[in-house]
PDB file of C-alpha atoms in Angstrom:
ATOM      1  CA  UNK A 582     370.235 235.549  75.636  1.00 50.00           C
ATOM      2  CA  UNK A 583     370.664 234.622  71.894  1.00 73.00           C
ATOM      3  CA  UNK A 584     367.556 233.759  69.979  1.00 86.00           C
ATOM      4  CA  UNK A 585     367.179 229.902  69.367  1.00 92.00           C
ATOM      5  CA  UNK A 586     368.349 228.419  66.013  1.00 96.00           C
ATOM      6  CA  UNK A 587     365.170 228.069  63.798  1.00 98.00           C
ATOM      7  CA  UNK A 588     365.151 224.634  62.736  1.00 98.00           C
ATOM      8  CA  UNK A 589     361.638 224.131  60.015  1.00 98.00           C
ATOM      9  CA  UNK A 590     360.876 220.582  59.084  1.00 98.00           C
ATOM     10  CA  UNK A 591     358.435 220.711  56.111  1.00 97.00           C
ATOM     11  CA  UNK A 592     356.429 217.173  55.678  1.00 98.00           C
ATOM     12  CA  UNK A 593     353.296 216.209  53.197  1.00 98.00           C
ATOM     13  CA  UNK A 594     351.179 213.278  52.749  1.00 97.00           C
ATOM     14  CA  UNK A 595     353.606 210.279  51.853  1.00 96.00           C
ATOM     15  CA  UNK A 596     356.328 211.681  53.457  1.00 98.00           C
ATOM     16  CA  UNK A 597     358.865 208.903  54.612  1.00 97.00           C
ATOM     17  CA  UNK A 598     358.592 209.165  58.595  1.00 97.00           C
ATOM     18  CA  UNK A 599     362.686 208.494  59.506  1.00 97.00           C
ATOM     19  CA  UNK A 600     363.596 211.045  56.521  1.00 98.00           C
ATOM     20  CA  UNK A 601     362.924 213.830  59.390  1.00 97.00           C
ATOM     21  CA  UNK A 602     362.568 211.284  62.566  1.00 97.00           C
ATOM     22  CA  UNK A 603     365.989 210.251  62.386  1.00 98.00           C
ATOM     23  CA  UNK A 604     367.981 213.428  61.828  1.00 98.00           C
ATOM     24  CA  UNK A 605     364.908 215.552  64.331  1.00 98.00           C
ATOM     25  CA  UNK A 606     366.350 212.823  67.266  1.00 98.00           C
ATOM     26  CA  UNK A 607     369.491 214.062  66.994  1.00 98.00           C
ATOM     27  CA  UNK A 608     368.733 218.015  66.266  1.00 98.00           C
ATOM     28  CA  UNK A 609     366.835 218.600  68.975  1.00 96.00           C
ATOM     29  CA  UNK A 610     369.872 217.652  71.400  1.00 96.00           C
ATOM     30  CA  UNK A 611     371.506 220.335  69.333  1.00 95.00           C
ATOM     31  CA  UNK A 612     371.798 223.609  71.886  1.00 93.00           C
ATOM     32  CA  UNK A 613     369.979 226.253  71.600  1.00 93.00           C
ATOM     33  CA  UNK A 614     368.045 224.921  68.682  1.00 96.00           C
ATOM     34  CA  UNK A 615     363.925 224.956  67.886  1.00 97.00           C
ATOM     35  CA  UNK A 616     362.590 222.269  65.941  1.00 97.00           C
ATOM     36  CA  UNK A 617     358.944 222.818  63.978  1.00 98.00           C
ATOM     37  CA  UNK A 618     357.645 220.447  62.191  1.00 98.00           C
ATOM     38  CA  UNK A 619     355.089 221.712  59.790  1.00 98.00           C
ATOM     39  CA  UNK A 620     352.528 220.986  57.021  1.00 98.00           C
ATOM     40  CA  UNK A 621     350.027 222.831  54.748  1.00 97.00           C
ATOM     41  CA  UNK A 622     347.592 224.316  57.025  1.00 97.00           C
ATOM     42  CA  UNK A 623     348.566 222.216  59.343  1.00 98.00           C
ATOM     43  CA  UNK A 624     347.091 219.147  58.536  1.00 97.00           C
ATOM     44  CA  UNK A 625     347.529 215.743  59.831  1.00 98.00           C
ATOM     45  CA  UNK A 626     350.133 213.838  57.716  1.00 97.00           C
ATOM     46  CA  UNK A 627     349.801 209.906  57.112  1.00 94.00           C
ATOM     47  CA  UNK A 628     353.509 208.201  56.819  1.00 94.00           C
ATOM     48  CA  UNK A 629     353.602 204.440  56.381  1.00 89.00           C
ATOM     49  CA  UNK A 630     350.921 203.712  58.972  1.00 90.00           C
ATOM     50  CA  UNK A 631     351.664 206.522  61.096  1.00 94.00           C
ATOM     51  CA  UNK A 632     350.130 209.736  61.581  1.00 96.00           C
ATOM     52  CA  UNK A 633     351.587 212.938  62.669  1.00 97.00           C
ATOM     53  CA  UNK A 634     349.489 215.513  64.690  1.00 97.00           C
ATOM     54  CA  UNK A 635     349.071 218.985  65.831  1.00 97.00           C
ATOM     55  CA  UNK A 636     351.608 220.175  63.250  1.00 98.00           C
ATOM     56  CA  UNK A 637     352.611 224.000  63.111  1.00 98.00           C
ATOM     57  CA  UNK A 638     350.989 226.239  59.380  1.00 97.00           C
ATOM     58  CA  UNK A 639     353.639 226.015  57.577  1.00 96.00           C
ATOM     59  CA  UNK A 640     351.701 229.222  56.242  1.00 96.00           C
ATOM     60  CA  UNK A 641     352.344 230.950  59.448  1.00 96.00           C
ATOM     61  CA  UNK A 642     356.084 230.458  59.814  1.00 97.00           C
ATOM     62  CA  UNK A 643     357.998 233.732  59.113  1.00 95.00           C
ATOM     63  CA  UNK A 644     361.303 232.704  59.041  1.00 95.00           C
ATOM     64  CA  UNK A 645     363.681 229.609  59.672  1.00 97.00           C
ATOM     65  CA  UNK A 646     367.525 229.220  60.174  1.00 97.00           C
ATOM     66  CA  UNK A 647     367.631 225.828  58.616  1.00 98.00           C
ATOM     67  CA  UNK A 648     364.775 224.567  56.377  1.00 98.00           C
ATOM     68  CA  UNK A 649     364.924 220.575  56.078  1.00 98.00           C
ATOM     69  CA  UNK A 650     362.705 219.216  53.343  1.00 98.00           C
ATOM     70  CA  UNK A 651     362.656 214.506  53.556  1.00 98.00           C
ATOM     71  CA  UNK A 652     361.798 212.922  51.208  1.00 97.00           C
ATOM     72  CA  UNK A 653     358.951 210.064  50.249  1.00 96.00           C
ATOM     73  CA  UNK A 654     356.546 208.446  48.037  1.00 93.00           C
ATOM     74  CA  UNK A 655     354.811 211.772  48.132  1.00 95.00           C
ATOM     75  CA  UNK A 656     357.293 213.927  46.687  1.00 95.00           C
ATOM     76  CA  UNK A 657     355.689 213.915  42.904  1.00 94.00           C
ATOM     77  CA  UNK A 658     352.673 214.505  44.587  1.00 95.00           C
ATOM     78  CA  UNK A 659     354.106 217.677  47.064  1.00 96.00           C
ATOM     79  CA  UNK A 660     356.072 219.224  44.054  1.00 96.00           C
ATOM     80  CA  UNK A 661     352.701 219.781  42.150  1.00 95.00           C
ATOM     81  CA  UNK A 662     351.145 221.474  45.029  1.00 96.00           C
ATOM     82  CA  UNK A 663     351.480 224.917  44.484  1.00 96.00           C
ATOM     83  CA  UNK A 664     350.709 226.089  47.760  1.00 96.00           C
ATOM     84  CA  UNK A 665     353.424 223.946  49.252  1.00 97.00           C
ATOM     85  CA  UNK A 666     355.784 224.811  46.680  1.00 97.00           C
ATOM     86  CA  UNK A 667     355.719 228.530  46.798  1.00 97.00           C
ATOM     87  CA  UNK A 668     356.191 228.328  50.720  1.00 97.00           C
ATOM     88  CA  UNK A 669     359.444 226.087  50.168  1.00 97.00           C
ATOM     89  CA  UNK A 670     360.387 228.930  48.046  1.00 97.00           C
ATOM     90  CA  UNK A 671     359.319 232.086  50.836  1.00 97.00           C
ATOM     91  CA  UNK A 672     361.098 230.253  53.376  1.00 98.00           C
ATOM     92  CA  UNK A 673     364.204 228.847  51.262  1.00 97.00           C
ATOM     93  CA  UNK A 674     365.106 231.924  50.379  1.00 96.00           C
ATOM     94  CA  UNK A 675     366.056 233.510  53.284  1.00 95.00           C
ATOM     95  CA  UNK A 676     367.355 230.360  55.306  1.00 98.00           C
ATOM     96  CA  UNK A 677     371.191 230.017  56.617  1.00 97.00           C
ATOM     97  CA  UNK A 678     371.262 226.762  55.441  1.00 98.00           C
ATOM     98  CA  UNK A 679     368.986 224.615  52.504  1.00 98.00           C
ATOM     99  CA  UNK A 680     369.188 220.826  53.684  1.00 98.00           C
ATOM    100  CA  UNK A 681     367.285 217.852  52.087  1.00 98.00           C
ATOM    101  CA  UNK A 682     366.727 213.344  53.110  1.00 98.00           C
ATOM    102  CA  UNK A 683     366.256 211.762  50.499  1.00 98.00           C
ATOM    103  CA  UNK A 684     363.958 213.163  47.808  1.00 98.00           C
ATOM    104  CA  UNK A 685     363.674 215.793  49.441  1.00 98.00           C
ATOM    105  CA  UNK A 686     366.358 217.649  47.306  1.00 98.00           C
ATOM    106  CA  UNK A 687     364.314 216.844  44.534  1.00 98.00           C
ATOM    107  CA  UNK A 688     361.180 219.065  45.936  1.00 98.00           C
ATOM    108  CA  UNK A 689     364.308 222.119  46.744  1.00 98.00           C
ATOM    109  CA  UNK A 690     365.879 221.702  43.290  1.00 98.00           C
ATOM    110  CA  UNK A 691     362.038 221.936  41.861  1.00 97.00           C
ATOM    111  CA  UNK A 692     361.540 224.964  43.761  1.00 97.00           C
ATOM    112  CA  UNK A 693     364.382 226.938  41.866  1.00 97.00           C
ATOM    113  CA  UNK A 694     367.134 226.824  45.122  1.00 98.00           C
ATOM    114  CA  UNK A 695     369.472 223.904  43.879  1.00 98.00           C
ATOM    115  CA  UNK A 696     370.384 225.837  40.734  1.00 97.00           C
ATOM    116  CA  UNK A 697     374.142 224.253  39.777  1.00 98.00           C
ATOM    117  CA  UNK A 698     374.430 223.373  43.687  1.00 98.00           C
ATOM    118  CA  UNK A 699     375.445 219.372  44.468  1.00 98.00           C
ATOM    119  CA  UNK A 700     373.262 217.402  46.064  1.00 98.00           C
ATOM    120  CA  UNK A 701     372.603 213.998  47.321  1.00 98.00           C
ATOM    121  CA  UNK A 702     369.411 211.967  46.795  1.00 98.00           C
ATOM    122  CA  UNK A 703     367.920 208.458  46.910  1.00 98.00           C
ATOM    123  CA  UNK A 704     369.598 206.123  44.463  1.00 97.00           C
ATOM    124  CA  UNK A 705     366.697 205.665  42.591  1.00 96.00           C
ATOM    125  CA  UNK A 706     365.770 209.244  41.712  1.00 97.00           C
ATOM    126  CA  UNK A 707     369.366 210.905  41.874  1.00 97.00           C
ATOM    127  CA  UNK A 708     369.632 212.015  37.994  1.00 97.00           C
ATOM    128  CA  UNK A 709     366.242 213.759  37.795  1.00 97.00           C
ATOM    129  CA  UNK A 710     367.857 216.540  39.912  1.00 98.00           C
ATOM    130  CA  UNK A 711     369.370 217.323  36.746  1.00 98.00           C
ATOM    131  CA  UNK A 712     366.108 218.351  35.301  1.00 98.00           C
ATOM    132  CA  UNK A 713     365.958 221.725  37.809  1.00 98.00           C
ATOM    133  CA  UNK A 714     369.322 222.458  37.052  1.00 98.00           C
ATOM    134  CA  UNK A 715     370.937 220.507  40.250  1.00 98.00           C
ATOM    135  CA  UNK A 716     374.230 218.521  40.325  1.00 98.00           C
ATOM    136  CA  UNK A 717     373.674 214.585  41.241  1.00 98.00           C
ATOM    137  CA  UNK A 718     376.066 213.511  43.802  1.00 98.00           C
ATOM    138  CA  UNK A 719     376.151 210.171  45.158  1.00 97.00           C
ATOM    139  CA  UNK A 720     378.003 211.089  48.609  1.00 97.00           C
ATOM    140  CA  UNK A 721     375.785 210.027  51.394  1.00 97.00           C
ATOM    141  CA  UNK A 722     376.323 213.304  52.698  1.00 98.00           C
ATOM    142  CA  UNK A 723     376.509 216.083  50.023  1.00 98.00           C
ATOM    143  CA  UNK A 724     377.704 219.963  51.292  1.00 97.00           C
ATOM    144  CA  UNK A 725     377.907 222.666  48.183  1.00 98.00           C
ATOM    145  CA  UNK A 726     378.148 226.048  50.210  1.00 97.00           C
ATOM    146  CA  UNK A 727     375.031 226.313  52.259  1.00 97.00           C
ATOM    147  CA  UNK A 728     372.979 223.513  50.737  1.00 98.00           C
ATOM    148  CA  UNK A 729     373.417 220.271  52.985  1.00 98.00           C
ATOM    149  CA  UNK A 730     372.061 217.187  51.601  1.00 98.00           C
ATOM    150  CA  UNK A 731     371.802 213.677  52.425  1.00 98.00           C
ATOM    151  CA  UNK A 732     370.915 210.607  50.046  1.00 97.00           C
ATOM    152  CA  UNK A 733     368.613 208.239  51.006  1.00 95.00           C
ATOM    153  CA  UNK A 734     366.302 207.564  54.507  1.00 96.00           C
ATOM    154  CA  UNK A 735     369.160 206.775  56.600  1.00 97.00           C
ATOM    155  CA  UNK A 736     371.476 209.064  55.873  1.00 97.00           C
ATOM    156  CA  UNK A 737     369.687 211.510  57.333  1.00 98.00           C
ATOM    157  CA  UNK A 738     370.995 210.733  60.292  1.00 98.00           C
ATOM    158  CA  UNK A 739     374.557 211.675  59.031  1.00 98.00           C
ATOM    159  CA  UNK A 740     373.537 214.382  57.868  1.00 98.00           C
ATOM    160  CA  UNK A 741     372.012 215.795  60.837  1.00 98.00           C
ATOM    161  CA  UNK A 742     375.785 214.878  62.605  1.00 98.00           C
ATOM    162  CA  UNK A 743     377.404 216.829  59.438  1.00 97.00           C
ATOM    163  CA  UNK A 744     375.158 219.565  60.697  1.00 97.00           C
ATOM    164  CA  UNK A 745     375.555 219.612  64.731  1.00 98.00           C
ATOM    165  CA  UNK A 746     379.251 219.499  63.965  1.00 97.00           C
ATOM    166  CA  UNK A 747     378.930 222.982  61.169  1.00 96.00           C
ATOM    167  CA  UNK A 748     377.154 224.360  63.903  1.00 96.00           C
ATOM    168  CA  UNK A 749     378.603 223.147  66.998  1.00 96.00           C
ATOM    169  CA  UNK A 750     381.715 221.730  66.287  1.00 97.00           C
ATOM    170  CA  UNK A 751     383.193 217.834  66.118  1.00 97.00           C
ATOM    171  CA  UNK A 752     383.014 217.442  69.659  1.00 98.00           C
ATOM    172  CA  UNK A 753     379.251 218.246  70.191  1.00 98.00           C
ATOM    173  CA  UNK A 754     378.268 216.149  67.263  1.00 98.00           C
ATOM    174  CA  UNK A 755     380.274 212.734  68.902  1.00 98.00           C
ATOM    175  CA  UNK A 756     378.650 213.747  72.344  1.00 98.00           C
ATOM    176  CA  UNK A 757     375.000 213.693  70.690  1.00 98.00           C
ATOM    177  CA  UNK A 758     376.010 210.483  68.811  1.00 98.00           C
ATOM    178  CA  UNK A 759     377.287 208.671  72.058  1.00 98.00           C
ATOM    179  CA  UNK A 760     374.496 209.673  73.776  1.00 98.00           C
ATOM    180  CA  UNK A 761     372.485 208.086  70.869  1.00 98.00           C
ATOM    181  CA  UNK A 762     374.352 205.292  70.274  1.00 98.00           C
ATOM    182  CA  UNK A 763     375.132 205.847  66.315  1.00 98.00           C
ATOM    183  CA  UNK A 764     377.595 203.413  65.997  1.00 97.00           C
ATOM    184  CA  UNK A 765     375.958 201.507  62.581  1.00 95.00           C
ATOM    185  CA  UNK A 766     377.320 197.894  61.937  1.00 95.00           C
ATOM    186  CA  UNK A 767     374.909 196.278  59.858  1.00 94.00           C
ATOM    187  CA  UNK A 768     374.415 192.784  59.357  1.00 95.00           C
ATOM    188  CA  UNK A 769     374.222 192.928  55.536  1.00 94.00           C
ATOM    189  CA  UNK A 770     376.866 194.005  53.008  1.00 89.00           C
ATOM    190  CA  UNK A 771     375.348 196.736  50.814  1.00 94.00           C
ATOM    191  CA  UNK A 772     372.447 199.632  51.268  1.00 95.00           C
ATOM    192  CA  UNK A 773     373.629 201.332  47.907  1.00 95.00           C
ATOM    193  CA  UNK A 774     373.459 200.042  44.508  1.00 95.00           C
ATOM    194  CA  UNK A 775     376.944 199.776  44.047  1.00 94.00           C
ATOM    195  CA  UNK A 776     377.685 197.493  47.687  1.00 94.00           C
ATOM    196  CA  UNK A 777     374.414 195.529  47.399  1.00 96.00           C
ATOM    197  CA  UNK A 778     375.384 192.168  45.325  1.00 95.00           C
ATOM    198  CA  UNK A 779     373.848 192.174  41.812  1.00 95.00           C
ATOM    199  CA  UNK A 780     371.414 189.625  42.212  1.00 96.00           C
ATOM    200  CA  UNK A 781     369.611 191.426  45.284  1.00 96.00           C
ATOM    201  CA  UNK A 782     370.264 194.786  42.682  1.00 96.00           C
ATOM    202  CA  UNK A 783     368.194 193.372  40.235  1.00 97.00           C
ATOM    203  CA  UNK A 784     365.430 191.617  42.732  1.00 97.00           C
ATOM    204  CA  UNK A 785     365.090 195.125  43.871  1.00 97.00           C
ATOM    205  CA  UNK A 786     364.747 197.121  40.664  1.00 96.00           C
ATOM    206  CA  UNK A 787     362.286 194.633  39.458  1.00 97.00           C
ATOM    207  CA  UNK A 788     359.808 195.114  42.342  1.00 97.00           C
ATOM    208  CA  UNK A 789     360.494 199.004  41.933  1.00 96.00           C
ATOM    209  CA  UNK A 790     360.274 199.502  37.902  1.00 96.00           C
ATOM    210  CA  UNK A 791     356.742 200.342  37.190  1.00 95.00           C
ATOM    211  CA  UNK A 792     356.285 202.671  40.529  1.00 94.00           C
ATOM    212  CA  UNK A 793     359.928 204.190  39.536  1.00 94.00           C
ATOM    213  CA  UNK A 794     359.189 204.500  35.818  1.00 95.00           C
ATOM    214  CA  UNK A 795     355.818 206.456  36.762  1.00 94.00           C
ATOM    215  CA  UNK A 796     357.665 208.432  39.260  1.00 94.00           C
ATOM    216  CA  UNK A 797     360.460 209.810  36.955  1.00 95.00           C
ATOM    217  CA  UNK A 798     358.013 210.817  33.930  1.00 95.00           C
ATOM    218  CA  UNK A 799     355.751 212.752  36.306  1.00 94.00           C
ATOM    219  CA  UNK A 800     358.715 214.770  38.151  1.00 95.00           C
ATOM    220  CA  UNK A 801     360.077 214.809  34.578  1.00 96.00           C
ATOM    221  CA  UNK A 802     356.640 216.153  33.176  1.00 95.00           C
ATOM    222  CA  UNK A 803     356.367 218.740  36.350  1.00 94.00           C
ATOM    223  CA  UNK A 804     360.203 219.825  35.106  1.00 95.00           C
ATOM    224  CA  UNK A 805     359.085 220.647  31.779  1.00 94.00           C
ATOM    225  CA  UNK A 806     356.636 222.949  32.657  1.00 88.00           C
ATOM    226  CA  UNK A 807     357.467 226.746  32.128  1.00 78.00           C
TER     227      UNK A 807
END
């Protein structure tokens, strides 16, 4: 019998819950494949008024086939933990494949395995990839050899389908998404900054421009360090 396919979900505190929820729902239909989800010790992680318990040490995790990093309102705060960081690096190194929701590419790019790779992020934060030495993409789902990314929240979903069918094939990945019925149709125009009409655009990055500014000097201030 063939050993399962290792599938490591790291998370922190502020992580954004569907960032691994959504695309998790649809790997573990995935044959053959072992989801962990794991923190820092194992700690209890708060997510937008949820909480996620009896988490696997991330400490304690050897090795992984796919390491899968979401994103969040943490991620400034998870890319100065050193701890964290250096076991993104232990297990990113080795993995098959590096794959990232949202800002989570930011947290791989900051831990040295994006270098002049493409990835996809949250509209908001996409450029400060370039800071570690990453390539900005805007595709919802981003591949650059064995790096899989997707851009924000939601598309994790499709990138969890990008990866089922790498893995699997086409046909497995429509099977899993009938059986989940991922058929999106929804009842707004927009989602990205270049669909959503201009004044909703601007509503939006007013309520986000003194979180967002903050947000961008600190990763940029954790970039700068040698």
């Amino acid at each position: 019998m063939s050993e399962p396919l290792v599938i490591v979900f790291l998370i922190y505190q502020g992580v954004t819950q569907l960032d691994f929820t959504g695309p998790l729902q649809f790997l573990r239909r995935m044959p053959g494949a072992e989801i962990i989800v794991a923190s820092i010790g194992g700690a209890d992680i708060a997510s937008e008024g949820l909480h996620f318990t009896q988490l696997q040490r991330l400490e304690k995790i050897n090795r992984c086939d796919v390491l899968c990093v979401p994103g969040g309102s943490g991620c400034a705060q998870a890319l100065e933990d050193a701890d964290f960081m250096r076991q993104i690096r232990r297990l990113g190194q080795q993995a098959r494949y590096l794959t990232s929701v949202c800002t989570g590419s930011l947290i791989l790019a900051a831990a040295g395995l994006l270098q002049g790779k493409r990835a996809a992020c949250h509209w908001s934060m996409r450029d400060s990839l370039a800071l570690f030495g990453a390539i900005p993409s805007s595709a919802r789902v981003e591949r650059d050899g064995n790096v899989i990314s997707g851009g924000g929240v939601t598309a994790g979903i499709d990138f969890a389908l990008a990866l089922i069918a790498e893995l699997h094939g086409e046909e497995t990945a429509q099977m899993i998404q009938l059986y989940l019925e991922y058929a999106p149709a929804p009842p707004f125009a927009g989602g990205t900054p270049e669909l959503t009409p201009p004044h909703i655009l601007a509503k939006v990055q007013a309520q986000m421009a003194d979180g967002l500014r903050l947000r961008r000097e600190q990763v940029a201030q954790i970039a700068a360090q040698p």
